[in-house]
Amino acid sequence: MKKLLGTGVALVTPFNSDKSIDFEALERLVNYQITQGVDYLVVLGTTGEPATLTLEEKEQVKQTIVSVTAKRVPLVLGIGGNNTAAVVEEIKSTDLSNFSAILSVAPYYNKPTQEGFYQHFKAIALASDVPVIIYNVPSRTGKNVEPNTIVRLASDFENIIGVKEAAGDIEQAMRLLKDVPNDFLVISGDDMIALPMTLLGGAGVISVIGQAFPESFSKMIRLAMQGDNKAAYTQFYKFIDGVDFIFEEGNPAGIKTMLEALKICSPYVRLPLVEASSVLKKKISNFVANYQS
């Protein structure tokens, strides 16, 4: 899956002031990513607020992104949940012909055992006609998918091709990189440690801040994959404050505020999320104004 190396971007879903989907802004966002050099796009990942979209809206978002992308870059589709049977049914009933893989978040709230995680992703692997990327984000789901479980899944199912690792734990990332099969993708799901993970042998990143600065962030990851540590870190240090800011009051409120400052989309989110505070908006606006690629 070499086409999923490098920088992927977890797209937001732009909204109008009445909280309807802003499809014009969505088209603008997609074109911005592609023309600025990202390697692939993640559709309806958790950054896209799929939990607050209706089934009809999800289909409209997918169709819009597929149409605008026009096969210029690969697409990965988010399909996950904490009801295994429902996730399997959604996979089986979804047209996946336009997608290179699905990204499936670890079951949240239920807090399964490691065997439970294994059986959940086994069911997904058996149901999916396209490759599967596991999304491990314990700060949101409530429980960590441990490296041994990821290694077991990677070894047992050929179509489980990678993990978006967002535990924020560089030691855990190192253990994954050490033990997974050589062609298994260990993708950073954490912008702050995307560079060290890539330099250690990771497959790049599925980024949030990357959609605000796709050219610069993609350049940084490419430099890392080429082994140019010094140049990559010079690029990375320009992002640190911005990464802190966009997650200060939760995702995607922060990144939408940053995208507003760049005149790409509005800052609106759907409840239970709320917009960034005026204090944070000022921080983000100043960061964007002073950013130098």
CSV table of C-alpha atoms in Angstrom, one decimal:
chain,number,residue,atom,x,y,z
A,1,MET,CA,0.0,0.0,0.0
A,2,LYS,CA,2.7,2.5,-1.0
A,3,LYS,CA,0.0,4.9,-2.1
A,4,LEU,CA,-0.8,5.4,1.6
A,5,LEU,CA,2.7,6.4,2.6
A,6,GLY,CA,3.4,10.0,3.5
A,7,THR,CA,0.8,12.6,4.6
A,8,GLY,CA,-2.9,11.8,4.8
A,9,VAL,CA,-5.3,14.5,6.0
A,10,ALA,CA,-8.4,13.8,8.2
A,11,LEU,CA,-10.9,16.2,6.5
A,12,VAL,CA,-13.3,18.3,8.5
A,13,THR,CA,-16.9,18.7,7.5
A,14,PRO,CA,-17.6,22.4,6.9
A,15,PHE,CA,-20.9,23.8,8.1
A,16,ASN,CA,-22.9,26.9,7.4
A,17,SER,CA,-24.1,29.2,10.2
A,18,ASP,CA,-27.4,27.1,10.3
A,19,LYS,CA,-25.2,24.0,10.8
A,20,SER,CA,-26.1,22.6,7.4
A,21,ILE,CA,-23.2,21.2,5.4
A,22,ASP,CA,-21.3,23.8,3.4
A,23,PHE,CA,-20.5,21.8,0.2
A,24,GLU,CA,-18.9,24.7,-1.5
A,25,ALA,CA,-16.4,25.0,1.3
A,26,LEU,CA,-15.9,21.2,1.3
A,27,GLU,CA,-15.0,21.4,-2.4
A,28,ARG,CA,-12.6,24.2,-1.7
A,29,LEU,CA,-11.0,22.3,1.2
A,30,VAL,CA,-10.5,19.2,-0.9
A,31,ASN,CA,-8.9,21.1,-3.8
A,32,TYR,CA,-6.6,22.9,-1.4
A,33,GLN,CA,-5.3,19.6,0.0
A,34,ILE,CA,-4.6,18.1,-3.5
A,35,THR,CA,-3.1,21.2,-5.1
A,36,GLN,CA,-0.8,21.7,-2.0
A,37,GLY,CA,0.5,18.1,-2.3
A,38,VAL,CA,-1.0,15.8,0.3
A,39,ASP,CA,-0.7,12.1,-0.5
A,40,TYR,CA,-4.2,11.0,0.4
A,41,LEU,CA,-7.4,12.1,2.1
A,42,VAL,CA,-9.4,10.5,5.0
A,43,VAL,CA,-13.2,10.9,4.5
A,44,LEU,CA,-15.5,10.9,7.5
A,45,GLY,CA,-12.9,10.2,10.1
A,46,THR,CA,-13.7,11.4,13.6
A,47,THR,CA,-12.4,14.9,12.7
A,48,GLY,CA,-15.2,15.0,10.1
A,49,GLU,CA,-17.9,14.8,12.9
A,50,PRO,CA,-19.6,11.7,11.5
A,51,ALA,CA,-21.3,11.1,14.8
A,52,THR,CA,-23.5,14.2,14.2
A,53,LEU,CA,-24.2,13.5,10.5
A,54,THR,CA,-27.3,11.7,9.2
A,55,LEU,CA,-26.9,8.8,6.9
A,56,GLU,CA,-28.0,11.0,4.0
A,57,GLU,CA,-25.5,13.7,4.9
A,58,LYS,CA,-22.7,11.1,5.1
A,59,GLU,CA,-23.5,9.9,1.6
A,60,GLN,CA,-23.6,13.5,0.3
A,61,VAL,CA,-20.2,14.2,1.9
A,62,LYS,CA,-18.7,11.0,0.4
A,63,GLN,CA,-20.1,11.7,-3.1
A,64,THR,CA,-18.9,15.3,-3.0
A,65,ILE,CA,-15.3,14.3,-2.0
A,66,VAL,CA,-15.2,11.4,-4.5
A,67,SER,CA,-16.4,13.8,-7.3
A,68,VAL,CA,-14.0,16.6,-6.5
A,69,THR,CA,-11.0,14.4,-5.9
A,70,ALA,CA,-11.6,12.7,-9.3
A,71,LYS,CA,-9.0,10.0,-8.5
A,72,ARG,CA,-6.2,12.6,-8.1
A,73,VAL,CA,-5.2,11.1,-4.7
A,74,PRO,CA,-6.3,8.0,-2.9
A,75,LEU,CA,-9.2,8.1,-0.5
A,76,VAL,CA,-9.6,6.3,2.9
A,77,LEU,CA,-13.1,6.0,4.4
A,78,GLY,CA,-13.9,6.1,8.1
A,79,ILE,CA,-16.2,3.3,9.1
A,80,GLY,CA,-16.2,2.3,12.8
A,81,GLY,CA,-18.2,2.1,16.0
A,82,ASN,CA,-18.7,0.1,19.2
A,83,ASN,CA,-21.4,-2.3,17.8
A,84,THR,CA,-19.4,-4.8,15.8
A,85,ALA,CA,-22.4,-6.2,14.0
A,86,ALA,CA,-23.5,-2.7,12.9
A,87,VAL,CA,-20.0,-1.9,11.7
A,88,VAL,CA,-19.9,-5.1,9.7
A,89,GLU,CA,-23.3,-4.4,8.2
A,90,GLU,CA,-22.2,-0.9,7.2
A,91,ILE,CA,-19.1,-2.2,5.5
A,92,LYS,CA,-21.0,-4.8,3.6
A,93,SER,CA,-23.7,-2.3,2.5
A,94,THR,CA,-21.2,0.5,1.4
A,95,ASP,CA,-19.9,0.9,-2.1
A,96,LEU,CA,-16.1,1.0,-1.4
A,97,SER,CA,-15.1,1.0,-5.0
A,98,ASN,CA,-13.7,4.6,-4.8
A,99,PHE,CA,-11.7,3.9,-1.6
A,100,SER,CA,-8.2,2.5,-1.2
A,101,ALA,CA,-8.9,1.4,2.5
A,102,ILE,CA,-11.2,1.9,5.4
A,103,LEU,CA,-10.1,3.4,8.7
A,104,SER,CA,-11.9,1.8,11.7
A,105,VAL,CA,-11.7,3.3,15.1
A,106,ALA,CA,-11.3,1.0,18.1
A,107,PRO,CA,-14.6,0.4,19.9
A,108,TYR,CA,-15.3,3.2,22.3
A,109,TYR,CA,-17.1,3.2,25.7
A,110,ASN,CA,-17.5,-0.6,25.9
A,111,LYS,CA,-13.8,-1.0,26.9
A,112,PRO,CA,-13.3,-4.5,25.5
A,113,THR,CA,-10.5,-6.8,26.5
A,114,GLN,CA,-7.6,-7.3,24.1
A,115,GLU,CA,-9.3,-10.5,22.9
A,116,GLY,CA,-12.5,-8.4,22.3
A,117,PHE,CA,-10.5,-5.9,20.2
A,118,TYR,CA,-9.0,-8.9,18.3
A,119,GLN,CA,-12.4,-10.4,17.6
A,120,HIS,CA,-13.9,-7.0,16.6
A,121,PHE,CA,-11.2,-6.3,14.0
A,122,LYS,CA,-11.3,-9.9,12.8
A,123,ALA,CA,-15.0,-9.5,12.0
A,124,ILE,CA,-14.2,-6.3,10.1
A,125,ALA,CA,-11.3,-7.8,8.2
A,126,LEU,CA,-13.5,-10.7,7.1
A,127,ALA,CA,-16.3,-8.4,6.0
A,128,SER,CA,-14.2,-5.9,4.1
A,129,ASP,CA,-13.3,-6.1,0.4
A,130,VAL,CA,-10.7,-3.3,0.8
A,131,PRO,CA,-7.8,-3.1,3.2
A,132,VAL,CA,-8.4,-2.1,6.8
A,133,ILE,CA,-6.4,0.4,8.9
A,134,ILE,CA,-7.0,0.2,12.7
A,135,TYR,CA,-7.4,3.5,14.5
A,136,ASN,CA,-6.1,3.4,18.0
A,137,VAL,CA,-6.9,6.5,20.0
A,138,PRO,CA,-7.3,5.6,23.7
A,139,SER,CA,-7.8,9.2,24.9
A,140,ARG,CA,-11.1,9.2,23.0
A,141,THR,CA,-12.1,5.5,23.1
A,142,GLY,CA,-11.2,4.8,26.8
A,143,LYS,CA,-8.9,1.9,26.2
A,144,ASN,CA,-5.6,1.2,24.4
A,145,VAL,CA,-5.3,-1.5,21.7
A,146,GLU,CA,-2.0,-2.9,22.9
A,147,PRO,CA,0.9,-3.5,20.5
A,148,ASN,CA,0.7,-7.3,20.9
A,149,THR,CA,-2.9,-7.2,19.7
A,150,ILE,CA,-2.0,-5.1,16.7
A,151,VAL,CA,0.9,-7.4,15.8
A,152,ARG,CA,-1.5,-10.4,16.2
A,153,LEU,CA,-4.0,-8.9,13.8
A,154,ALA,CA,-1.4,-7.8,11.3
A,155,SER,CA,0.0,-11.3,11.3
A,156,ASP,CA,-3.4,-13.1,11.0
A,157,PHE,CA,-5.2,-11.0,8.4
A,158,GLU,CA,-3.5,-9.9,5.1
A,159,ASN,CA,-6.1,-7.1,4.6
A,160,ILE,CA,-5.3,-5.4,7.9
A,161,ILE,CA,-2.6,-3.3,6.5
A,162,GLY,CA,-1.9,-0.6,9.1
A,163,VAL,CA,-2.7,1.2,12.2
A,164,LYS,CA,-3.3,4.9,12.8
A,165,GLU,CA,-1.5,5.1,16.2
A,166,ALA,CA,-2.7,8.0,18.3
A,167,ALA,CA,-1.8,6.9,21.8
A,168,GLY,CA,0.7,9.7,22.0
A,169,ASP,CA,3.2,7.3,23.3
A,170,ILE,CA,6.5,7.1,21.4
A,171,GLU,CA,7.6,4.0,23.2
A,172,GLN,CA,4.5,2.2,22.1
A,173,ALA,CA,5.1,3.4,18.6
A,174,MET,CA,8.6,2.0,18.7
A,175,ARG,CA,7.4,-1.4,19.9
A,176,LEU,CA,4.9,-1.5,17.1
A,177,LEU,CA,7.6,-0.6,14.5
A,178,LYS,CA,9.9,-3.3,15.9
A,179,ASP,CA,7.3,-6.1,15.9
A,180,VAL,CA,4.9,-5.7,13.0
A,181,PRO,CA,5.5,-7.2,9.6
A,182,ASN,CA,7.8,-5.2,7.3
A,183,ASP,CA,5.0,-4.0,5.0
A,184,PHE,CA,2.6,-3.1,7.8
A,185,LEU,CA,1.9,0.7,8.0
A,186,VAL,CA,2.4,2.3,11.3
A,187,ILE,CA,0.9,5.7,10.7
A,188,SER,CA,1.0,8.5,13.3
A,189,GLY,CA,-2.4,9.8,14.4
A,190,ASP,CA,-0.8,12.4,16.6
A,191,ASP,CA,0.6,15.6,14.9
A,192,MET,CA,3.0,16.3,17.7
A,193,ILE,CA,4.9,13.0,17.3
A,194,ALA,CA,4.4,12.5,13.6
A,195,LEU,CA,7.9,13.5,12.8
A,196,PRO,CA,9.8,11.2,15.3
A,197,MET,CA,7.5,8.3,14.4
A,198,THR,CA,8.3,8.8,10.7
A,199,LEU,CA,12.0,9.1,11.4
A,200,LEU,CA,11.9,5.8,13.4
A,201,GLY,CA,10.5,4.0,10.4
A,202,GLY,CA,6.8,4.9,10.4
A,203,ALA,CA,4.6,5.3,7.3
A,204,GLY,CA,3.9,9.0,7.8
A,205,VAL,CA,0.8,10.6,9.3
A,206,ILE,CA,-2.9,11.1,9.2
A,207,SER,CA,-2.9,14.7,10.2
A,208,VAL,CA,-5.2,17.4,11.5
A,209,ILE,CA,-3.0,20.5,11.2
A,210,GLY,CA,-1.8,19.3,7.9
A,211,GLN,CA,-5.1,20.4,6.2
A,212,ALA,CA,-4.3,24.0,7.3
A,213,PHE,CA,-0.7,23.8,6.0
A,214,PRO,CA,-0.7,20.9,3.6
A,215,GLU,CA,2.3,21.9,1.5
A,216,SER,CA,4.6,22.6,4.5
A,217,PHE,CA,3.4,19.6,6.5
A,218,SER,CA,3.7,17.2,3.6
A,219,LYS,CA,7.2,18.6,2.8
A,220,MET,CA,8.2,17.8,6.4
A,221,ILE,CA,7.1,14.2,6.2
A,222,ARG,CA,8.8,13.7,2.9
A,223,LEU,CA,12.0,15.1,4.3
A,224,ALA,CA,11.7,12.6,7.2
A,225,MET,CA,11.1,9.7,4.9
A,226,GLN,CA,14.1,10.7,2.9
A,227,GLY,CA,16.2,10.7,6.1
A,228,ASP,CA,16.9,14.5,6.1
A,229,ASN,CA,16.4,14.8,9.9
A,230,LYS,CA,17.7,18.4,10.2
A,231,ALA,CA,15.6,19.9,7.5
A,232,ALA,CA,12.5,18.0,8.7
A,233,TYR,CA,12.9,19.2,12.3
A,234,THR,CA,13.5,22.8,11.1
A,235,GLN,CA,10.1,22.5,9.4
A,236,PHE,CA,8.5,20.8,12.4
A,237,TYR,CA,9.3,23.4,15.0
A,238,LYS,CA,7.2,25.9,13.1
A,239,PHE,CA,4.1,23.9,13.8
A,240,ILE,CA,4.5,23.1,17.5
A,241,ASP,CA,2.4,26.1,18.9
A,242,GLY,CA,-0.2,25.6,16.2
A,243,VAL,CA,-0.6,21.9,17.1
A,244,ASP,CA,-1.1,22.9,20.8
A,245,PHE,CA,-3.7,25.5,19.8
A,246,ILE,CA,-5.9,23.4,17.6
A,247,PHE,CA,-6.3,20.7,20.3
A,248,GLU,CA,-6.5,23.1,23.3
A,249,GLU,CA,-10.3,23.1,23.3
A,250,GLY,CA,-10.9,19.9,21.3
A,251,ASN,CA,-11.0,18.7,17.7
A,252,PRO,CA,-12.2,19.8,15.2
A,253,ALA,CA,-13.2,23.2,16.8
A,254,GLY,CA,-9.5,24.3,16.8
A,255,ILE,CA,-8.7,23.3,13.2
A,256,LYS,CA,-11.9,24.8,11.9
A,257,THR,CA,-10.9,28.1,13.5
A,258,MET,CA,-7.5,27.8,11.8
A,259,LEU,CA,-9.2,27.0,8.4
A,260,GLU,CA,-11.4,30.1,9.0
A,261,ALA,CA,-8.4,32.2,9.4
A,262,LEU,CA,-7.1,30.9,6.1
A,263,LYS,CA,-10.5,31.7,4.5
A,264,ILE,CA,-11.2,28.1,3.6
A,265,CYS,CA,-14.3,27.3,5.7
A,266,SER,CA,-16.3,28.5,8.7
A,267,PRO,CA,-15.6,27.6,12.3
A,268,TYR,CA,-19.0,26.1,13.0
A,269,VAL,CA,-19.3,22.7,14.7
A,270,ARG,CA,-22.4,20.7,15.8
A,271,LEU,CA,-23.4,20.0,19.3
A,272,PRO,CA,-22.2,18.6,21.7
A,273,LEU,CA,-19.1,20.4,20.3
A,274,VAL,CA,-19.0,24.2,20.5
A,275,GLU,CA,-16.8,26.8,18.7
A,276,ALA,CA,-13.4,27.8,20.0
A,277,SER,CA,-13.4,30.5,22.6
A,278,SER,CA,-12.6,34.1,21.6
A,279,VAL,CA,-9.3,33.8,23.5
A,280,LEU,CA,-8.3,30.7,21.5
A,281,LYS,CA,-9.5,32.2,18.2
A,282,LYS,CA,-7.1,35.1,18.8
A,283,LYS,CA,-4.2,32.7,19.5
A,284,ILE,CA,-4.9,30.8,16.3
A,285,SER,CA,-5.4,33.9,14.2
A,286,ASN,CA,-2.1,35.3,15.4
A,287,PHE,CA,-0.4,32.0,14.7
A,288,VAL,CA,-1.7,31.9,11.1
A,289,ALA,CA,-0.8,35.5,10.5
A,290,ASN,CA,2.7,35.0,11.7
A,291,TYR,CA,3.3,31.5,10.2
A,292,GLN,CA,6.2,31.4,7.6
A,293,SER,CA,6.6,28.3,5.5
